[in-house]
Each structure stands twice: as structure tokens, then as C-alpha cells.
Amino acid sequence: MKLGGAAALKFFARPETDRAGLLIHGSDAMRVALRRQEVIAALIGPEGEAEMRLTRMSGGDLRKDPALVSDALRAQGFFPGARVAFVEEAGDGIAPVLKNALADWTPGDAMLIVTAGTLTKASALKKAFEDHPNAYAVAIYDDPPGREEIEATLSKAGITQVPGEAMTDLLALARELDPGDFRQTVEKLALYKFGDTTPVTPADIAAVAPATIEAAVDDVLNAAAEARTAEIGPLMRRLEGQGVAPVTLCIGATRHFRALHAAAAAPGGAAEGIARLRPPIFGPRRDRMLRQAQGWGMHRLEQALGLLTDTDLQLRSSSRAPAMAVMERALIRLAMLGRR
């Protein structure tokens, strides 16, 4: 039988132990693996593999010895509890073997869990599970997780208080990160909020979200964007001591001012433009960039981008001028432009 949507999510979290088998297939191997890990953990628990209630096989193993899967389904261990026979990297070549294993399955046997890549509509492997009355086939698509799925991930991590604005930031973050990175971010958020009973805030999410620009580089870019000319020199000395290349600074500055320009030029205003930036920006950094975009305006930001383009060309040319000095002068000119 086919399974999808909320019913699939429910099965992954609380699988029915009397099912004969489950096929999880999709083009994104990480998404498939995460779902497989989730359902197996829900079936056999954290000690299941140590108690030898999980048997692992690959599609290649079954091509060499088809009897392996039948033996795994019927094998009885020393420990009580649900058992799983797991076949990874399956394909249509072993579909007859798995179809026969499902046909011979009886109550008390292990559940057969199979993972595969992209399968066509005519796939023999997919049909073997879809046509079986007591087995499921679940297709995993590359769509970003929805609100219900994110809430389930948060609940599993022990996070229950996520009000509107913070949830909006998490939804945006889930669209940009792959599932594994998003799950790690949620786990990091749970550790960050450990012992704190207050609701999650956008600032909390900003603190654990993967950074797009290094903090030290961010400092000097903010100094230039906020016309704090006197701070640029000391910050540049620190970056130079850390080995940051002038071209890297120029690329970071161009990215920063391009994001400000995109926000300032948005038809719905700078706030809407900031909300549409990709990758998304969270918490205090989002508010800061909004103030910068509103303070500069679209036309002055166009001038800033022109100045940065000229600086980039000079840094990449055969000029003998000290590169870090060229970049420092450009940032000071930006600060003076922003002060007008």
C-alpha cells in the first residue's frame, strides 16, 4: 500500500509492529536515511541493535545469497521485542527476492524495511510493496518540511514553546538547510535552551543558526554600513592578524551591500525585502540589516556596490598598491558615503 503525508509521518514516529514491510525510496539519500533511522529506532528502541534485533543487509548481499532475507525475517534472538530486517541500496534487480519474502511473511517475523533511490512508476520493487496488503511504500520528496513536521522535530528535541515569529524563522531555516543540518540545528537549540523555561525567540534561533559570514568580518562590514569610520582601522588590523584575505573581505562586503540593496529595492519595502533574503537572516542581525537598508536607501546602495566593484577589480589586477590598504580605504569611503 502507498503511504504519504501525515499518515507517513505518523507511521515513522509510531510504526505498527504487525506490518510485514516498509519501503522508503527517494532521490535524496539523506532524507531517506533519516526516515529509515527514525522508524527503526521507534521499532526496536535505543538498545535494539546491541540486542541483535536488527539485521543489516545490502542489495548486493541479496544478489549473492537471496536466502539471507528469509533467514533474517525468521531468526529468533535471545532478547524479547520487535525485530527488523533492513535492506539498503535495493533496486529492481532484487524485487523478486523481496516480493517472495513478503509473501512468506507470517506474524512474529521481523519487519522488512527496505531503502532505495529514485524508483519509476513501473518499478517492480515499488509494486511489490504497494501491492502487498500488509506492507507500505513511502516516497520521500525533496520538499522542505512543513509546519507539522517541524513541530514534531521540535517536540522530539523537548522544545514546546515556539511562538509565531520564532516559528516563522524556523520555517525559513528549514527551507534553506538540508534535513540533517536542520535536525542538528534543532538539537543545538534544545541544548541552548536547556534549563530555560522561557519561549524560544528569534534571537535564540539566530544564536544557533549556521553563520553565513564570520563574526569578525561581520563586525567590520557593520562598522562601514553604520558609518562608524573610527572603528574600521582597528578591526582591519585584527582581521589582518587572523589571516583574512582582502579579496575575501571584498566578497563579503559585496554580498552584504547587495543584500541591503535587494531589501531597499523590494516593492513592499525594506522589511519585506529582508524577509525574502536567502539564506534567511534571524534575530538581532535581521533588525540591524533592516535599519541599515532603510538608512542607506536604494540609490546610495547602488553607489556602494559600484565602489566595491571597482575595488574588487583593483585587488585582482596587477596593481602594486597594498591590497589590505586598498580594502580599508574602500570601507572608509563606504562609511563616509553612508554618513551623507
mmCIF file of C-alpha atoms in Angstrom:
data_model
loop_
_atom_site.group_PDB
_atom_site.id
_atom_site.type_symbol
_atom_site.label_atom_id
_atom_site.label_comp_id
_atom_site.label_asym_id
_atom_site.label_seq_id
_atom_site.Cartn_x
_atom_site.Cartn_y
_atom_site.Cartn_z
ATOM 1 C CA MET A 1 0.000 0.000 0.000
ATOM 2 C CA LYS A 2 1.074 3.563 -0.637
ATOM 3 C CA LEU A 3 1.569 5.798 2.372
ATOM 4 C CA GLY A 4 2.148 9.530 2.308
ATOM 5 C CA GLY A 5 1.638 12.879 4.001
ATOM 6 C CA ALA A 6 0.621 12.985 7.642
ATOM 7 C CA ALA A 7 -0.065 9.237 7.680
ATOM 8 C CA ALA A 8 3.558 8.527 6.720
ATOM 9 C CA LEU A 9 4.883 10.911 9.394
ATOM 10 C CA LYS A 10 2.676 9.212 11.973
ATOM 11 C CA PHE A 11 3.941 5.777 10.926
ATOM 12 C CA PHE A 12 7.596 6.845 11.096
ATOM 13 C CA ALA A 13 7.102 8.123 14.645
ATOM 14 C CA ARG A 14 4.873 5.273 15.891
ATOM 15 C CA PRO A 15 5.121 2.331 13.480
ATOM 16 C CA GLU A 16 2.620 -0.522 13.542
ATOM 17 C CA THR A 17 4.639 -3.518 14.639
ATOM 18 C CA ASP A 18 2.376 -6.037 12.900
ATOM 19 C CA ARG A 19 3.238 -4.794 9.397
ATOM 20 C CA ALA A 20 5.221 -7.082 7.118
ATOM 21 C CA GLY A 21 7.357 -4.460 5.465
ATOM 22 C CA LEU A 22 8.157 -0.870 4.605
ATOM 23 C CA LEU A 23 9.858 0.541 1.514
ATOM 24 C CA ILE A 24 11.310 4.073 1.746
ATOM 25 C CA HIS A 25 12.523 5.482 -1.551
ATOM 26 C CA GLY A 26 13.586 8.869 -2.904
ATOM 27 C CA SER A 27 16.281 10.802 -4.744
ATOM 28 C CA ASP A 28 17.759 12.431 -1.627
ATOM 29 C CA ALA A 29 19.729 9.743 0.200
ATOM 30 C CA MET A 30 19.983 11.888 3.368
ATOM 31 C CA ARG A 31 16.205 12.325 3.656
ATOM 32 C CA VAL A 32 15.648 8.606 3.069
ATOM 33 C CA ALA A 33 18.303 7.680 5.650
ATOM 34 C CA LEU A 34 16.831 9.994 8.294
ATOM 35 C CA ARG A 35 13.376 8.453 7.879
ATOM 36 C CA ARG A 36 14.819 4.952 7.986
ATOM 37 C CA GLN A 37 16.726 5.771 11.175
ATOM 38 C CA GLU A 38 13.598 7.244 12.742
ATOM 39 C CA VAL A 39 11.333 4.273 12.049
ATOM 40 C CA ILE A 40 13.906 1.644 13.056
ATOM 41 C CA ALA A 41 14.627 3.489 16.314
ATOM 42 C CA ALA A 42 10.885 3.663 17.020
ATOM 43 C CA LEU A 43 10.546 -0.092 16.390
ATOM 44 C CA ILE A 44 13.466 -1.572 18.296
ATOM 45 C CA GLY A 45 14.459 1.234 20.686
ATOM 46 C CA PRO A 46 17.932 2.507 21.549
ATOM 47 C CA GLU A 47 19.259 -0.924 22.591
ATOM 48 C CA GLY A 48 17.774 -2.902 19.708
ATOM 49 C CA GLU A 49 20.932 -3.183 17.657
ATOM 50 C CA ALA A 50 23.040 -4.122 20.703
ATOM 51 C CA GLU A 51 20.466 -6.809 21.489
ATOM 52 C CA MET A 52 20.852 -8.161 17.943
ATOM 53 C CA ARG A 53 17.255 -7.372 16.989
ATOM 54 C CA LEU A 54 18.426 -5.597 13.829
ATOM 55 C CA THR A 55 19.881 -7.437 10.823
ATOM 56 C CA ARG A 56 21.509 -5.317 8.126
ATOM 57 C CA MET A 57 21.875 -6.389 4.502
ATOM 58 C CA SER A 58 22.549 -4.669 1.200
ATOM 59 C CA GLY A 59 21.080 -5.229 -2.219
ATOM 60 C CA GLY A 60 24.414 -6.684 -3.295
ATOM 61 C CA ASP A 61 24.317 -9.217 -0.437
ATOM 62 C CA LEU A 62 20.914 -10.493 -1.591
ATOM 63 C CA ARG A 63 22.023 -10.821 -5.199
ATOM 64 C CA LYS A 64 24.746 -13.182 -3.998
ATOM 65 C CA ASP A 65 22.595 -15.046 -1.470
ATOM 66 C CA PRO A 66 18.807 -14.496 -1.771
ATOM 67 C CA ALA A 67 18.120 -16.698 1.265
ATOM 68 C CA LEU A 68 19.646 -14.097 3.615
ATOM 69 C CA VAL A 69 16.456 -12.058 3.837
ATOM 70 C CA SER A 70 14.203 -15.019 4.652
ATOM 71 C CA ASP A 71 16.627 -16.183 7.332
ATOM 72 C CA ALA A 72 16.724 -12.675 8.838
ATOM 73 C CA LEU A 73 12.939 -12.426 8.961
ATOM 74 C CA ARG A 74 12.588 -15.684 10.875
ATOM 75 C CA ALA A 75 15.663 -15.596 13.093
ATOM 76 C CA GLN A 76 14.879 -15.511 16.828
ATOM 77 C CA GLY A 77 17.259 -13.825 19.245
ATOM 78 C CA PHE A 78 17.784 -14.066 22.995
ATOM 79 C CA PHE A 79 16.084 -10.724 23.737
ATOM 80 C CA PRO A 80 12.359 -10.013 23.518
ATOM 81 C CA GLY A 81 10.951 -7.191 21.413
ATOM 82 C CA ALA A 82 10.322 -6.194 17.821
ATOM 83 C CA ARG A 83 12.886 -7.214 15.206
ATOM 84 C CA VAL A 84 13.891 -5.587 11.907
ATOM 85 C CA ALA A 85 15.493 -6.988 8.773
ATOM 86 C CA PHE A 86 16.942 -3.943 6.995
ATOM 87 C CA VAL A 87 17.970 -3.959 3.316
ATOM 88 C CA GLU A 88 19.717 -0.849 1.977
ATOM 89 C CA GLU A 89 20.561 0.175 -1.595
ATOM 90 C CA ALA A 90 17.849 -2.046 -3.025
ATOM 91 C CA GLY A 91 16.806 -1.994 -6.668
ATOM 92 C CA ASP A 92 14.519 -3.724 -9.118
ATOM 93 C CA GLY A 93 17.110 -6.476 -9.569
ATOM 94 C CA ILE A 94 16.218 -7.970 -6.175
ATOM 95 C CA ALA A 95 12.487 -7.185 -6.366
ATOM 96 C CA PRO A 96 11.537 -10.886 -6.858
ATOM 97 C CA VAL A 97 13.535 -11.874 -3.758
ATOM 98 C CA LEU A 98 11.841 -9.236 -1.602
ATOM 99 C CA LYS A 99 8.412 -9.964 -3.070
ATOM 100 C CA ASN A 100 8.797 -13.656 -2.137
ATOM 101 C CA ALA A 101 9.980 -12.680 1.354
ATOM 102 C CA LEU A 102 6.862 -10.537 1.839
ATOM 103 C CA ALA A 103 4.626 -13.324 0.537
ATOM 104 C CA ASP A 104 6.147 -15.793 3.042
ATOM 105 C CA TRP A 105 5.967 -13.361 5.984
ATOM 106 C CA THR A 106 3.922 -14.533 8.979
ATOM 107 C CA PRO A 107 3.031 -12.817 12.279
ATOM 108 C CA GLY A 108 6.003 -12.947 14.646
ATOM 109 C CA ASP A 109 8.551 -12.471 11.869
ATOM 110 C CA ALA A 110 10.767 -9.392 11.772
ATOM 111 C CA MET A 111 9.573 -6.354 9.837
ATOM 112 C CA LEU A 112 11.276 -5.968 6.445
ATOM 113 C CA ILE A 113 12.492 -2.379 5.956
ATOM 114 C CA VAL A 114 13.997 -1.512 2.584
ATOM 115 C CA THR A 115 15.549 1.735 1.305
ATOM 116 C CA ALA A 116 16.073 2.628 -2.329
ATOM 117 C CA GLY A 117 16.855 5.598 -4.545
ATOM 118 C CA THR A 118 14.554 7.040 -7.181
ATOM 119 C CA LEU A 119 12.037 4.475 -8.442
ATOM 120 C CA THR A 120 9.863 4.844 -11.527
ATOM 121 C CA LYS A 121 6.120 4.216 -11.634
ATOM 122 C CA ALA A 122 6.792 0.857 -13.292
ATOM 123 C CA SER A 123 9.364 -0.203 -10.694
ATOM 124 C CA ALA A 124 8.978 -3.860 -9.741
ATOM 125 C CA LEU A 125 10.343 -3.123 -6.267
ATOM 126 C CA LYS A 126 7.801 -0.396 -5.634
ATOM 127 C CA LYS A 127 4.953 -2.564 -6.911
ATOM 128 C CA ALA A 128 5.993 -5.428 -4.626
ATOM 129 C CA PHE A 129 5.323 -3.241 -1.579
ATOM 130 C CA GLU A 130 2.387 -1.246 -2.947
ATOM 131 C CA ASP A 131 0.534 -4.403 -3.988
ATOM 132 C CA HIS A 132 1.075 -6.207 -0.696
ATOM 133 C CA PRO A 133 -1.911 -5.860 1.683
ATOM 134 C CA ASN A 134 0.265 -5.625 4.793
ATOM 135 C CA ALA A 135 3.229 -3.543 3.599
ATOM 136 C CA TYR A 136 3.782 0.129 2.918
ATOM 137 C CA ALA A 137 5.708 2.067 0.275
ATOM 138 C CA VAL A 138 6.642 5.679 1.082
ATOM 139 C CA ALA A 139 8.142 8.107 -1.426
ATOM 140 C CA ILE A 140 10.375 10.784 0.119
ATOM 141 C CA TYR A 141 10.383 14.020 -1.863
ATOM 142 C CA ASP A 142 12.802 16.958 -1.745
ATOM 143 C CA ASP A 143 10.137 19.369 -0.479
ATOM 144 C CA PRO A 144 11.069 21.342 2.657
ATOM 145 C CA PRO A 145 9.431 20.129 5.865
ATOM 146 C CA GLY A 146 6.048 21.617 6.707
ATOM 147 C CA ARG A 147 4.951 23.154 9.981
ATOM 148 C CA GLU A 148 3.597 19.839 11.336
ATOM 149 C CA GLU A 149 6.862 18.047 10.616
ATOM 150 C CA ILE A 150 8.915 20.847 12.185
ATOM 151 C CA GLU A 151 6.720 20.793 15.286
ATOM 152 C CA ALA A 152 7.266 17.037 15.562
ATOM 153 C CA THR A 153 11.049 17.542 15.317
ATOM 154 C CA LEU A 154 10.897 20.251 17.993
ATOM 155 C CA SER A 155 8.754 18.093 20.265
ATOM 156 C CA LYS A 156 11.192 15.193 19.944
ATOM 157 C CA ALA A 157 14.017 17.541 20.969
ATOM 158 C CA GLY A 158 11.999 18.679 24.002
ATOM 159 C CA ILE A 159 11.155 22.159 22.676
ATOM 160 C CA THR A 160 7.493 23.028 23.196
ATOM 161 C CA GLN A 161 7.251 26.828 23.362
ATOM 162 C CA VAL A 162 7.874 28.339 19.921
ATOM 163 C CA PRO A 163 5.688 31.411 19.326
ATOM 164 C CA GLY A 164 4.818 32.882 15.935
ATOM 165 C CA GLU A 165 7.879 34.923 14.937
ATOM 166 C CA ALA A 166 10.325 32.242 16.084
ATOM 167 C CA MET A 167 8.358 29.564 14.190
ATOM 168 C CA THR A 168 8.460 31.748 11.062
ATOM 169 C CA ASP A 169 12.257 31.865 11.355
ATOM 170 C CA LEU A 170 12.428 28.091 11.784
ATOM 171 C CA LEU A 171 10.245 27.550 8.708
ATOM 172 C CA ALA A 172 12.591 29.791 6.702
ATOM 173 C CA LEU A 173 15.640 27.965 8.060
ATOM 174 C CA ALA A 174 14.130 24.568 7.187
ATOM 175 C CA ARG A 175 13.744 25.700 3.565
ATOM 176 C CA GLU A 176 17.453 26.550 3.322
ATOM 177 C CA LEU A 177 19.128 23.683 5.184
ATOM 178 C CA ASP A 178 19.184 20.032 4.256
ATOM 179 C CA PRO A 179 17.254 17.796 6.681
ATOM 180 C CA GLY A 180 20.322 16.573 8.571
ATOM 181 C CA ASP A 181 21.657 20.095 9.163
ATOM 182 C CA PHE A 182 18.204 21.315 10.213
ATOM 183 C CA ARG A 183 17.843 18.481 12.716
ATOM 184 C CA GLN A 184 21.290 19.271 14.139
ATOM 185 C CA THR A 185 20.283 22.934 14.455
ATOM 186 C CA VAL A 186 17.147 21.953 16.390
ATOM 187 C CA GLU A 187 19.229 19.732 18.692
ATOM 188 C CA LYS A 188 21.644 22.624 19.188
ATOM 189 C CA LEU A 189 18.671 24.862 20.021
ATOM 190 C CA ALA A 190 17.488 22.328 22.607
ATOM 191 C CA LEU A 191 20.914 22.398 24.278
ATOM 192 C CA TYR A 192 20.987 26.185 24.086
ATOM 193 C CA LYS A 193 17.592 26.394 25.850
ATOM 194 C CA PHE A 194 18.326 23.605 28.355
ATOM 195 C CA GLY A 195 17.064 24.684 31.766
ATOM 196 C CA ASP A 196 15.452 27.822 30.279
ATOM 197 C CA THR A 197 11.645 27.712 30.551
ATOM 198 C CA THR A 198 11.023 30.875 28.511
ATOM 199 C CA PRO A 199 9.652 30.583 24.936
ATOM 200 C CA VAL A 200 12.075 30.354 22.010
ATOM 201 C CA THR A 201 12.825 33.778 20.493
ATOM 202 C CA PRO A 202 14.247 34.841 17.104
ATOM 203 C CA ALA A 203 17.449 35.765 18.973
ATOM 204 C CA ASP A 204 17.767 32.162 20.202
ATOM 205 C CA ILE A 205 17.445 30.866 16.632
ATOM 206 C CA ALA A 206 19.990 33.403 15.404
ATOM 207 C CA ALA A 207 22.415 32.167 18.082
ATOM 208 C CA VAL A 208 22.322 28.559 16.841
ATOM 209 C CA ALA A 209 21.692 29.020 13.102
ATOM 210 C CA PRO A 210 24.663 28.287 10.814
ATOM 211 C CA ALA A 211 26.543 31.518 10.200
ATOM 212 C CA THR A 212 26.847 32.842 6.647
ATOM 213 C CA ILE A 213 29.597 35.389 7.386
ATOM 214 C CA GLU A 214 32.302 35.069 10.009
ATOM 215 C CA ALA A 215 31.648 37.223 13.063
ATOM 216 C CA ALA A 216 34.878 39.215 12.783
ATOM 217 C CA VAL A 217 34.197 40.047 9.137
ATOM 218 C CA ASP A 218 30.621 40.923 10.067
ATOM 219 C CA ASP A 219 31.918 43.464 12.605
ATOM 220 C CA VAL A 220 33.890 45.492 10.078
ATOM 221 C CA LEU A 221 31.085 45.361 7.498
ATOM 222 C CA ASN A 222 28.609 46.679 10.064
ATOM 223 C CA ALA A 223 31.053 49.429 11.006
ATOM 224 C CA ALA A 224 31.209 50.518 7.357
ATOM 225 C CA ALA A 225 27.442 50.233 6.839
ATOM 226 C CA GLU A 226 26.735 52.247 10.016
ATOM 227 C CA ALA A 227 29.294 54.986 9.279
ATOM 228 C CA ARG A 228 31.486 54.136 12.303
ATOM 229 C CA THR A 229 34.650 55.188 10.498
ATOM 230 C CA ALA A 230 36.935 55.231 13.553
ATOM 231 C CA GLU A 231 36.342 51.522 14.221
ATOM 232 C CA ILE A 232 37.337 50.307 10.747
ATOM 233 C CA GLY A 233 41.113 50.615 11.166
ATOM 234 C CA PRO A 234 41.423 48.586 14.403
ATOM 235 C CA LEU A 235 39.053 45.925 13.057
ATOM 236 C CA MET A 236 41.103 45.653 9.859
ATOM 237 C CA ARG A 237 44.296 45.139 11.892
ATOM 238 C CA ARG A 238 42.603 42.317 13.777
ATOM 239 C CA LEU A 239 41.387 40.662 10.575
ATOM 240 C CA GLU A 240 44.819 41.020 9.004
ATOM 241 C CA GLY A 241 46.349 39.325 12.042
ATOM 242 C CA GLN A 242 43.865 36.462 11.641
ATOM 243 C CA GLY A 243 44.964 35.977 8.031
ATOM 244 C CA VAL A 244 41.741 37.130 6.352
ATOM 245 C CA ALA A 245 42.468 37.964 2.695
ATOM 246 C CA PRO A 246 41.452 41.367 1.271
ATOM 247 C CA VAL A 247 39.597 39.674 -1.592
ATOM 248 C CA THR A 248 37.596 37.661 0.965
ATOM 249 C CA LEU A 249 36.659 40.920 2.691
ATOM 250 C CA CYS A 250 35.637 42.467 -0.604
ATOM 251 C CA ILE A 251 33.451 39.482 -1.483
ATOM 252 C CA GLY A 252 31.835 39.619 1.972
ATOM 253 C CA ALA A 253 31.234 43.367 1.685
ATOM 254 C CA THR A 254 29.721 42.982 -1.782
ATOM 255 C CA ARG A 255 27.415 40.229 -0.524
ATOM 256 C CA HIS A 256 26.369 42.352 2.456
ATOM 257 C CA PHE A 257 25.633 45.513 0.453
ATOM 258 C CA ARG A 258 23.937 43.536 -2.294
ATOM 259 C CA ALA A 259 21.580 42.093 0.336
ATOM 260 C CA LEU A 260 20.897 45.619 1.624
ATOM 261 C CA HIS A 261 20.215 46.818 -1.911
ATOM 262 C CA ALA A 262 17.821 43.923 -2.571
ATOM 263 C CA ALA A 263 15.963 44.797 0.618
ATOM 264 C CA ALA A 264 15.829 48.523 -0.093
ATOM 265 C CA ALA A 265 14.607 47.900 -3.657
ATOM 266 C CA ALA A 266 11.822 45.472 -2.674
ATOM 267 C CA PRO A 267 8.375 46.673 -3.865
ATOM 268 C CA GLY A 268 6.848 46.049 -0.434
ATOM 269 C CA GLY A 269 9.550 47.952 1.429
ATOM 270 C CA ALA A 270 12.804 47.061 3.160
ATOM 271 C CA ALA A 271 11.136 44.879 5.820
ATOM 272 C CA GLU A 272 9.603 42.649 3.157
ATOM 273 C CA GLY A 273 12.897 42.610 1.240
ATOM 274 C CA ILE A 274 14.839 41.490 4.336
ATOM 275 C CA ALA A 275 12.289 38.718 4.951
ATOM 276 C CA ARG A 276 12.850 37.416 1.406
ATOM 277 C CA LEU A 277 16.646 37.247 1.599
ATOM 278 C CA ARG A 278 18.215 33.835 1.039
ATOM 279 C CA PRO A 279 19.775 32.432 3.083
ATOM 280 C CA PRO A 280 17.422 33.859 5.714
ATOM 281 C CA ILE A 281 18.605 36.263 8.423
ATOM 282 C CA PHE A 282 17.430 35.922 12.020
ATOM 283 C CA GLY A 283 17.010 37.836 15.236
ATOM 284 C CA PRO A 284 19.013 40.986 16.057
ATOM 285 C CA ARG A 285 21.058 40.687 12.839
ATOM 286 C CA ARG A 286 17.870 40.914 10.778
ATOM 287 C CA ASP A 287 16.764 44.057 12.662
ATOM 288 C CA ARG A 288 20.215 45.577 12.226
ATOM 289 C CA MET A 289 20.285 44.968 8.476
ATOM 290 C CA LEU A 290 16.774 46.387 8.180
ATOM 291 C CA ARG A 291 17.926 49.621 9.824
ATOM 292 C CA GLN A 292 20.938 49.739 7.523
ATOM 293 C CA ALA A 293 18.846 49.206 4.383
ATOM 294 C CA GLN A 294 16.368 51.892 5.422
ATOM 295 C CA GLY A 295 19.154 54.318 6.338
ATOM 296 C CA TRP A 296 21.090 53.920 3.092
ATOM 297 C CA GLY A 297 18.271 53.807 0.565
ATOM 298 C CA MET A 298 18.407 52.111 -2.827
ATOM 299 C CA HIS A 299 20.335 54.804 -4.737
ATOM 300 C CA ARG A 300 23.214 55.185 -2.289
ATOM 301 C CA LEU A 301 23.474 51.396 -2.088
ATOM 302 C CA GLU A 302 23.893 51.330 -5.862
ATOM 303 C CA GLN A 303 26.811 53.741 -5.457
ATOM 304 C CA ALA A 304 28.263 51.494 -2.743
ATOM 305 C CA LEU A 305 28.089 48.453 -4.992
ATOM 306 C CA GLY A 306 29.827 50.397 -7.778
ATOM 307 C CA LEU A 307 32.623 51.342 -5.371
ATOM 308 C CA LEU A 308 33.025 47.701 -4.298
ATOM 309 C CA THR A 309 33.112 46.506 -7.902
ATOM 310 C CA ASP A 310 35.954 48.944 -8.658
ATOM 311 C CA THR A 311 37.781 47.792 -5.515
ATOM 312 C CA ASP A 312 37.427 44.142 -6.492
ATOM 313 C CA LEU A 313 38.880 44.856 -9.948
ATOM 314 C CA GLN A 314 41.823 46.704 -8.380
ATOM 315 C CA LEU A 315 42.506 43.879 -5.900
ATOM 316 C CA ARG A 316 42.567 41.332 -8.723
ATOM 317 C CA SER A 317 44.701 43.495 -11.024
ATOM 318 C CA SER A 318 48.476 43.750 -11.194
ATOM 319 C CA SER A 319 48.476 46.940 -9.092
ATOM 320 C CA ARG A 320 51.333 47.249 -6.604
ATOM 321 C CA ALA A 321 49.200 49.023 -4.013
ATOM 322 C CA PRO A 322 48.993 47.090 -0.697
ATOM 323 C CA ALA A 323 45.819 45.046 -1.005
ATOM 324 C CA MET A 324 44.709 45.386 2.629
ATOM 325 C CA ALA A 325 45.185 49.150 2.484
ATOM 326 C CA VAL A 326 43.094 49.288 -0.693
ATOM 327 C CA MET A 327 40.310 47.378 1.039
ATOM 328 C CA GLU A 328 40.500 49.517 4.182
ATOM 329 C CA ARG A 329 40.254 52.697 2.105
ATOM 330 C CA ALA A 330 37.201 51.282 0.311
ATOM 331 C CA LEU A 331 35.441 50.530 3.611
ATOM 332 C CA ILE A 332 36.225 54.029 4.930
ATOM 333 C CA ARG A 333 34.806 55.529 1.728
ATOM 334 C CA LEU A 334 31.700 53.422 2.218
ATOM 335 C CA ALA A 335 31.329 54.700 5.780
ATOM 336 C CA MET A 336 31.683 58.293 4.586
ATOM 337 C CA LEU A 337 29.136 57.672 1.819
ATOM 338 C CA GLY A 338 26.708 56.250 4.367
ATOM 339 C CA ARG A 339 27.128 59.301 6.606
ATOM 340 C CA ARG A 340 25.897 61.733 3.939
#
